[in-house]
Amino acid sequence: MATPLFAAIQAGNLGQVQALLQAGTECEGRNEEDMTPLMLAANLGHQKIVEALIEHGADVNAKNTQGWTALMKAIYNYGLDRGFPGIVSILVAAGSEIETEISYGTRPLMLAAGYGQAEVIELLLAAGANVLARNEGGLTARTMAEYKDYVQVINQLYEAELRTNDHFSGACSSKGAAGASVIRFTQNPRR
């Protein structure tokens, strides 16, 4: 059942959305697809509407039955073949959980990597998303990007992995090792 609020969001009518919210319309209802108004606005890329809904108390961490949040809906819209970095930024700033898992242990960073969303990935990494996290199949965000040959994203995630302290746990390194010595090789002069 489409309510006037969902219809206004679908149409991208900010004025109508604001009027409905000012009149006391609840912003936590669900549509036929189990989306909240915030999820729908985020998925359609309506940034000003997202801001208005958050301002009126929309729950940025509300989940649908599959566990998807507004943040995940903003990461990529399959029908429009794009993500919405500006909305991701707003949702993260408003307290969206960046490590929420959906089916198979997939997290927002993995979702963005699987769709090649470099700008979204940069925002999630800056917010502290765990680049080394694995899903239930042992895949990381970089692995998901590798399956689709998203070269820019693969490089971006690889560099982020290198910046983590525990990425090279157990690797040969003298950094921080007590009593580590540097060995210098010199050429032995011939006699």
XYZ file of N, CA and C in Angstrom:
573
model
N 0.847 -1.185 0.000
C 0.000 0.000 0.000
C 0.888 1.241 0.000
N 0.859 1.998 -1.066
C 1.669 3.206 -1.174
C 1.003 4.337 -0.403
N 1.759 4.911 0.494
C 1.250 6.053 1.258
C 1.666 7.335 0.543
N 1.077 8.460 0.906
C 1.494 9.722 0.286
C 2.987 10.005 0.472
N 3.568 9.619 1.616
C 4.989 9.865 1.839
C 5.837 9.055 0.858
N 5.525 7.784 0.702
C 6.287 6.958 -0.242
C 6.106 7.459 -1.673
N 4.901 7.891 -2.015
C 4.654 8.414 -3.366
C 5.464 9.680 -3.604
N 5.546 10.549 -2.610
C 6.320 11.791 -2.742
C 7.807 11.489 -2.871
N 8.285 10.502 -2.119
C 9.700 10.119 -2.218
C 9.977 9.521 -3.587
N 9.121 8.639 -4.052
C 9.279 8.006 -5.365
C 9.369 9.077 -6.449
N 8.557 10.127 -6.323
C 8.548 11.204 -7.314
C 9.698 12.190 -7.112
N 10.398 12.079 -5.993
C 11.482 13.012 -5.707
C 10.985 14.398 -5.344
N 9.790 14.474 -4.791
C 9.154 15.752 -4.475
C 9.505 16.177 -3.042
N 10.605 16.905 -2.904
C 11.069 17.335 -1.593
C 10.040 18.185 -0.862
N 9.415 19.119 -1.554
C 8.411 19.984 -0.934
C 7.272 19.188 -0.321
N 6.777 18.214 -1.046
C 5.680 17.370 -0.551
C 6.134 16.529 0.645
N 7.363 15.982 0.572
C 7.906 15.198 1.682
C 7.993 16.076 2.929
N 8.521 17.280 2.782
C 8.648 18.184 3.924
C 7.288 18.551 4.505
N 6.316 18.795 3.634
C 4.970 19.140 4.096
C 4.354 17.976 4.877
N 4.527 16.769 4.375
C 3.985 15.593 5.064
C 4.660 15.382 6.420
N 5.968 15.560 6.461
C 6.689 15.388 7.730
C 6.284 16.467 8.732
N 6.138 17.695 8.259
C 5.725 18.799 9.133
C 4.306 18.574 9.670
N 3.487 17.904 8.882
C 2.114 17.614 9.299
C 2.040 16.423 10.249
N 3.190 15.817 10.547
C 3.221 14.721 11.509
C 3.222 13.324 10.935
N 3.426 13.191 9.629
C 3.478 11.860 9.028
C 4.652 11.080 9.612
N 4.396 9.867 10.007
C 5.419 8.974 10.581
C 6.420 8.597 9.496
N 7.707 8.679 9.822
C 8.724 8.367 8.806
C 9.343 6.989 9.014
N 8.667 6.110 9.746
C 9.192 4.761 9.961
C 8.286 3.668 9.406
N 7.331 4.027 8.574
C 6.472 3.016 7.972
C 7.239 2.165 6.971
N 6.572 1.195 6.419
C 7.184 0.295 5.424
C 6.295 0.242 4.189
N 6.933 0.095 3.034
C 6.164 -0.097 1.808
C 6.052 -1.587 1.501
N 5.521 -1.913 0.327
C 5.314 -3.312 -0.056
C 6.627 -4.076 -0.161
N 7.727 -3.380 -0.391
C 9.037 -4.006 -0.534
C 9.811 -4.011 0.783
N 9.113 -3.728 1.887
C 9.690 -3.717 3.226
C 10.775 -2.655 3.394
N 10.629 -1.557 2.665
C 11.572 -0.451 2.794
C 10.954 0.657 3.623
N 11.804 1.291 4.429
C 11.380 2.501 5.132
C 11.483 3.663 4.139
N 10.879 4.800 4.461
C 11.044 5.959 3.578
C 12.521 6.321 3.365
N 13.330 6.205 4.411
C 14.750 6.528 4.288
C 15.455 5.557 3.337
N 15.143 4.282 3.426
C 15.739 3.303 2.507
C 15.389 3.635 1.061
N 14.130 3.973 0.819
C 13.686 4.283 -0.542
C 14.387 5.536 -1.060
N 14.433 6.585 -0.255
C 15.083 7.830 -0.680
C 16.570 7.608 -0.943
N 17.218 6.822 -0.091
C 18.646 6.534 -0.265
C 18.880 5.741 -1.539
N 18.024 4.770 -1.814
C 18.174 3.921 -2.991
C 17.917 4.674 -4.289
N 17.071 5.694 -4.224
C 16.760 6.471 -5.427
C 17.706 7.656 -5.621
N 18.546 7.922 -4.634
C 19.508 9.013 -4.762
C 18.960 10.386 -4.449
N 17.890 10.462 -3.674
C 17.279 11.747 -3.323
C 17.927 12.300 -2.044
N 19.059 12.962 -2.236
C 19.878 13.405 -1.107
C 19.138 14.366 -0.178
N 18.457 15.355 -0.701
C 17.753 16.336 0.136
C 16.622 15.668 0.920
N 15.990 14.686 0.319
C 14.932 13.961 1.022
C 15.536 13.117 2.137
N 16.682 12.493 1.875
C 17.386 11.739 2.920
C 17.669 12.657 4.103
N 18.193 13.844 3.822
C 18.502 14.806 4.890
C 17.247 15.197 5.670
N 16.138 15.425 4.964
C 14.883 15.803 5.629
C 14.378 14.675 6.523
N 14.448 13.445 6.047
C 13.981 12.303 6.842
C 14.833 12.120 8.097
N 16.147 12.258 7.958
C 17.033 12.131 9.117
C 16.736 13.241 10.115
N 16.532 14.444 9.600
C 16.209 15.590 10.461
C 14.920 15.350 11.247
N 13.996 14.592 10.670
C 12.728 14.288 11.343
C 12.775 12.969 12.112
N 13.975 12.454 12.357
C 14.112 11.311 13.247
C 14.095 9.933 12.620
N 14.261 9.828 11.310
C 14.295 8.500 10.675
C 15.455 7.687 11.244
N 15.206 6.429 11.483
C 16.220 5.516 12.033
C 17.168 5.096 10.916
N 18.426 5.565 10.994
C 19.399 5.255 9.938
C 19.834 3.803 9.956
N 19.559 3.096 11.045
C 19.972 1.691 11.136
C 18.804 0.706 11.067
N 17.627 1.185 10.675
C 16.489 0.281 10.499
C 16.833 -0.729 9.410
N 16.383 -1.974 9.596
C 16.678 -3.049 8.637
C 15.390 -3.618 8.060
N 15.487 -4.081 6.818
C 14.354 -4.811 6.257
C 14.512 -6.286 6.614
N 13.641 -7.138 6.119
C 13.690 -8.549 6.511
C 14.964 -9.252 6.055
N 15.643 -8.729 5.043
C 16.911 -9.302 4.599
C 18.109 -8.685 5.332
N 17.857 -7.713 6.195
C 18.920 -7.068 6.954
C 19.509 -5.833 6.295
N 18.959 -5.424 5.157
C 19.470 -4.251 4.446
C 19.073 -2.973 5.180
N 19.991 -2.021 5.192
C 19.750 -0.710 5.799
C 19.742 0.350 4.693
N 19.450 1.584 5.076
C 19.490 2.690 4.107
C 20.893 2.830 3.523
N 21.921 2.613 4.340
C 23.294 2.699 3.850
C 23.520 1.707 2.717
N 23.093 0.486 2.902
C 23.273 -0.521 1.861
C 22.476 -0.178 0.608
N 21.313 0.398 0.804
C 20.498 0.799 -0.346
C 21.147 1.943 -1.110
N 21.931 2.800 -0.418
C 22.600 3.921 -1.077
C 23.873 3.492 -1.794
N 24.435 2.363 -1.397
C 25.696 1.912 -1.990
C 25.540 1.631 -3.478
N 24.409 1.031 -3.855
C 24.220 0.720 -5.263
C 22.748 0.500 -5.576
N 22.296 1.122 -6.665
C 20.954 0.902 -7.180
C 21.113 0.163 -8.500
N 20.704 -1.087 -8.506
C 20.879 -1.946 -9.679
C 20.169 -1.379 -10.909
N 18.961 -0.896 -10.732
C 18.187 -0.365 -11.859
C 18.802 0.883 -12.465
N 19.401 1.724 -11.632
C 20.036 2.952 -12.115
C 21.516 2.746 -12.426
N 22.044 1.577 -12.056
C 23.446 1.213 -12.273
C 24.408 2.250 -11.703
N 24.158 2.612 -10.431
C 25.048 3.565 -9.766
C 24.805 3.566 -8.260
N 25.792 4.074 -7.572
C 25.689 4.283 -6.138
C 25.614 5.769 -5.860
N 25.426 6.115 -4.593
C 25.245 7.512 -4.224
C 26.189 7.893 -3.086
N 27.445 8.239 -3.432
C 28.435 8.561 -2.406
C 28.007 9.693 -1.468
N 27.347 10.709 -2.004
C 26.884 11.819 -1.159
C 25.933 11.351 -0.075
N 25.056 10.439 -0.424
C 24.099 9.903 0.548
C 24.806 8.982 1.529
N 25.748 8.191 1.043
C 26.533 7.336 1.934
C 27.212 8.202 2.991
N 27.791 9.304 2.560
C 28.471 10.218 3.480
C 27.520 10.761 4.545
N 26.345 11.157 4.124
C 25.339 11.685 5.057
C 24.920 10.613 6.054
N 24.664 9.416 5.564
C 24.227 8.323 6.444
C 25.308 7.932 7.443
N 26.559 7.880 6.993
C 27.664 7.554 7.899
C 27.779 8.627 8.973
N 27.691 9.891 8.560
C 27.768 10.998 9.524
C 26.614 10.958 10.523
N 25.471 10.419 10.100
C 24.294 10.333 10.972
C 24.312 9.094 11.863
N 25.359 8.276 11.755
C 25.487 7.122 12.639
C 25.148 5.775 12.045
N 25.090 5.673 10.738
C 24.827 4.363 10.128
C 25.933 3.385 10.497
N 25.530 2.185 10.824
C 26.475 1.118 11.185
C 27.160 0.633 9.911
N 28.496 0.739 9.866
C 29.227 0.389 8.648
C 29.667 -1.064 8.589
N 29.407 -1.822 9.650
C 29.787 -3.238 9.652
C 28.573 -4.166 9.744
N 27.392 -3.651 9.474
C 26.187 -4.480 9.474
C 26.325 -5.580 8.429
N 25.897 -6.780 8.784
C 25.990 -7.904 7.856
C 24.615 -8.292 7.331
N 24.594 -8.608 6.039
C 23.392 -9.193 5.450
C 23.697 -10.657 5.184
N 22.945 -11.291 4.310
C 23.129 -12.716 4.058
C 24.565 -13.051 3.700
N 24.998 -14.195 4.181
C 26.319 -14.743 3.899
C 27.437 -13.891 4.500
N 27.072 -13.030 5.445
C 28.073 -12.213 6.124
C 28.597 -11.044 5.314
N 27.865 -10.642 4.294
C 28.289 -9.529 3.441
C 28.098 -8.211 4.170
N 29.125 -7.374 4.142
C 29.116 -6.065 4.802
C 29.080 -4.959 3.741
N 28.786 -3.725 4.159
C 28.707 -2.629 3.189
C 29.946 -2.477 2.302
N 31.148 -2.591 2.858
C 32.358 -2.454 2.058
C 32.424 -3.540 0.981
N 32.022 -4.747 1.335
C 32.015 -5.853 0.371
C 31.003 -5.595 -0.742
N 29.857 -5.079 -0.349
C 28.812 -4.763 -1.325
C 29.312 -3.707 -2.306
N 29.933 -2.654 -1.781
C 30.470 -1.590 -2.641
C 31.554 -2.139 -3.567
N 32.397 -3.026 -3.058
C 33.459 -3.617 -3.875
C 32.879 -4.480 -4.978
N 31.849 -5.238 -4.660
C 31.223 -6.118 -5.641
C 30.541 -5.373 -6.770
N 30.230 -4.099 -6.539
C 29.622 -3.278 -7.587
C 30.589 -2.234 -8.138
N 31.852 -2.274 -7.717
C 32.856 -1.373 -8.267
C 32.682 0.083 -7.891
N 32.158 0.345 -6.707
C 31.862 1.713 -6.277
C 33.033 2.345 -5.516
N 34.029 2.824 -6.258
C 35.273 3.345 -5.670
C 35.040 4.518 -4.721
N 34.171 5.452 -5.088
C 33.925 6.608 -4.217
C 33.279 6.176 -2.905
N 32.359 5.266 -2.979
C 31.697 4.752 -1.776
C 32.716 4.020 -0.903
N 33.570 3.244 -1.530
C 34.600 2.512 -0.795
C 35.499 3.476 -0.035
N 35.898 4.549 -0.684
C 36.763 5.538 -0.029
C 36.084 6.109 1.216
N 34.807 6.400 1.120
C 34.058 6.926 2.265
C 33.972 5.901 3.395
N 33.697 4.660 3.042
C 33.579 3.617 4.063
C 34.922 3.347 4.735
N 35.995 3.349 3.955
C 37.323 3.156 4.537
C 37.664 4.309 5.474
N 37.360 5.531 5.058
C 37.628 6.695 5.900
C 36.838 6.643 7.203
N 35.669 6.005 7.159
C 34.828 5.873 8.355
C 35.258 4.708 9.238
N 36.240 3.929 8.779
C 36.762 2.845 9.591
C 36.285 1.451 9.238
N 35.721 1.279 8.051
C 35.276 -0.062 7.643
C 36.470 -1.018 7.650
N 36.224 -2.231 8.078
C 37.264 -3.247 8.199
C 37.559 -3.867 6.835
N 38.677 -3.466 6.237
C 39.046 -3.945 4.906
C 39.444 -5.418 4.917
N 39.791 -5.946 6.077
C 40.209 -7.344 6.171
C 39.071 -8.293 6.554
N 37.876 -7.755 6.783
C 36.736 -8.600 7.168
C 36.448 -9.615 6.066
N 35.996 -10.786 6.502
C 35.658 -11.860 5.562
C 34.195 -12.247 5.743
N 33.574 -12.645 4.642
C 32.209 -13.140 4.748
C 32.248 -14.620 5.139
N 31.113 -15.264 5.176
C 31.055 -16.661 5.610
C 31.822 -17.607 4.678
N 32.076 -17.173 3.457
C 32.843 -17.978 2.512
C 34.325 -17.633 2.514
N 34.722 -16.740 3.412
C 36.117 -16.360 3.514
C 36.550 -15.264 2.553
N 35.612 -14.669 1.845
C 35.947 -13.628 0.871
C 36.045 -12.259 1.533
N 36.998 -11.457 1.079
C 37.126 -10.073 1.529
C 36.520 -9.168 0.461
N 36.464 -7.883 0.761
C 35.970 -6.916 -0.226
C 36.832 -6.956 -1.486
N 38.152 -7.042 -1.316
C 39.050 -7.071 -2.479
C 38.793 -8.314 -3.333
N 38.582 -9.447 -2.698
C 38.296 -10.672 -3.440
C 37.044 -10.500 -4.294
N 36.042 -9.840 -3.726
C 34.800 -9.628 -4.476
C 35.029 -8.734 -5.685
N 35.882 -7.730 -5.529
C 36.212 -6.849 -6.657
C 37.021 -7.597 -7.711
N 37.880 -8.514 -7.266
C 38.699 -9.289 -8.200
C 37.839 -10.169 -9.097
N 36.742 -10.718 -8.560
C 35.852 -11.558 -9.365
C 35.259 -10.791 -10.542
N 35.122 -9.475 -10.378
C 34.516 -8.665 -11.433
C 35.541 -7.816 -12.190
N 36.810 -7.982 -11.861
C 37.887 -7.247 -12.529
C 37.766 -5.732 -12.413
N 37.361 -5.239 -11.259
C 37.315 -3.798 -11.011
C 38.707 -3.356 -10.559
N 39.566 -3.068 -11.522
C 40.980 -2.810 -11.260
C 41.184 -1.655 -10.284
N 40.496 -0.545 -10.494
C 40.659 0.603 -9.589
C 40.302 0.221 -8.157
N 39.218 -0.487 -7.989
C 38.767 -0.903 -6.660
C 39.734 -1.921 -6.052
N 40.221 -2.842 -6.863
C 41.186 -3.831 -6.374
C 42.413 -3.114 -5.820
N 42.944 -2.165 -6.584
C 44.116 -1.411 -6.134
C 43.820 -0.602 -4.883
N 42.670 0.020 -4.852
C 42.247 0.827 -3.703
C 42.182 -0.024 -2.432
N 41.596 -1.187 -2.538
C 41.461 -2.063 -1.376
C 42.793 -2.690 -0.995
N 43.608 -3.010 -1.966
C 44.932 -3.564 -1.682
C 45.760 -2.546 -0.895
N 45.735 -1.296 -1.322
C 46.456 -0.247 -0.601
C 45.923 -0.087 0.821
N 44.613 -0.190 0.986
C 44.025 -0.098 2.330
C 44.467 -1.272 3.191
N 44.557 -2.450 2.588
C 45.034 -3.618 3.333
C 46.471 -3.412 3.793
N 47.291 -2.836 2.926
C 48.695 -2.597 3.276
C 48.830 -1.619 4.443
N 47.868 -0.718 4.572
C 47.923 0.269 5.658
C 47.521 -0.311 7.009
N 46.937 -1.492 7.016
C 46.533 -2.081 8.295
C 47.736 -2.711 8.974
N 47.790 -2.612 10.277
C 48.927 -3.132 11.039
C 49.010 -4.644 11.032
N 47.868 -5.309 11.085
C 47.920 -6.765 11.237
C 47.871 -7.514 9.910
N 47.924 -6.796 8.782
C 47.880 -7.476 7.487
C 49.091 -8.397 7.307
N 50.225 -7.965 7.816
C 51.428 -8.755 7.632
C 51.857 -9.453 8.913
N 50.919 -9.802 9.772
C 51.243 -10.538 10.985
C 52.000 -11.795 10.624
N 53.145 -11.988 11.251
C 53.923 -13.194 11.007
C 54.857 -13.082 9.823
N 54.791 -11.986 9.079
C 55.700 -11.833 7.951
C 57.069 -11.420 8.464
N 58.067 -11.607 7.658
C 59.426 -11.214 8.041
C 59.496 -9.702 8.123
N 59.743 -9.208 9.301
C 59.869 -7.778 9.495
C 60.590 -7.530 10.792
N 61.464 -6.562 10.777
C 62.164 -6.231 12.015
C 61.536 -5.036 12.684
N 60.515 -4.461 12.086
C 59.872 -3.295 12.657
C 59.302 -3.638 14.026
N 59.772 -2.950 15.028
C 59.261 -3.154 16.381
C 59.818 -4.373 17.075
N 60.688 -5.133 16.433
C 61.231 -6.336 17.061
C 62.338 -5.953 18.027
N 62.291 -6.509 19.217
C 63.302 -6.202 20.228
C 64.639 -6.769 19.797
N 65.672 -5.954 19.904
C 67.019 -6.404 19.599
C 67.274 -6.680 18.131
N 66.463 -6.125 17.248
C 66.654 -6.363 15.824
C 67.927 -5.690 15.352
N 68.616 -6.318 14.454
C 69.852 -5.773 13.903
C 69.706 -5.619 12.408
N 70.475 -4.701 11.903
C 70.520 -4.520 10.460
C 71.806 -5.156 9.978
N 71.720 -5.972 8.986
C 72.914 -6.620 8.416
C 73.267 -5.876 7.152
N 74.521 -5.471 7.057
C 74.985 -4.767 5.868
C 75.946 -5.673 5.109
N 75.744 -5.758 3.846
C 76.637 -6.542 3.009
C 77.586 -5.593 2.311
N 78.863 -5.879 2.395
C 79.861 -5.059 1.707
C 80.628 -5.953 0.755
N 81.160 -5.348 -0.224
C 81.917 -6.098 -1.220
C 83.310 -6.401 -0.638
N 83.716 -7.633 -0.721
C 85.027 -8.045 -0.234
C 86.064 -7.721 -1.310
N 87.007 -6.828 -0.993
C 88.002 -6.474 -2.008
C 88.855 -7.688 -2.368
N 89.160 -7.848 -3.631
C 89.995 -8.964 -4.085
C 91.452 -8.686 -3.737
N 92.129 -9.707 -3.335
C 93.534 -9.549 -2.953
C 94.440 -10.056 -3.980
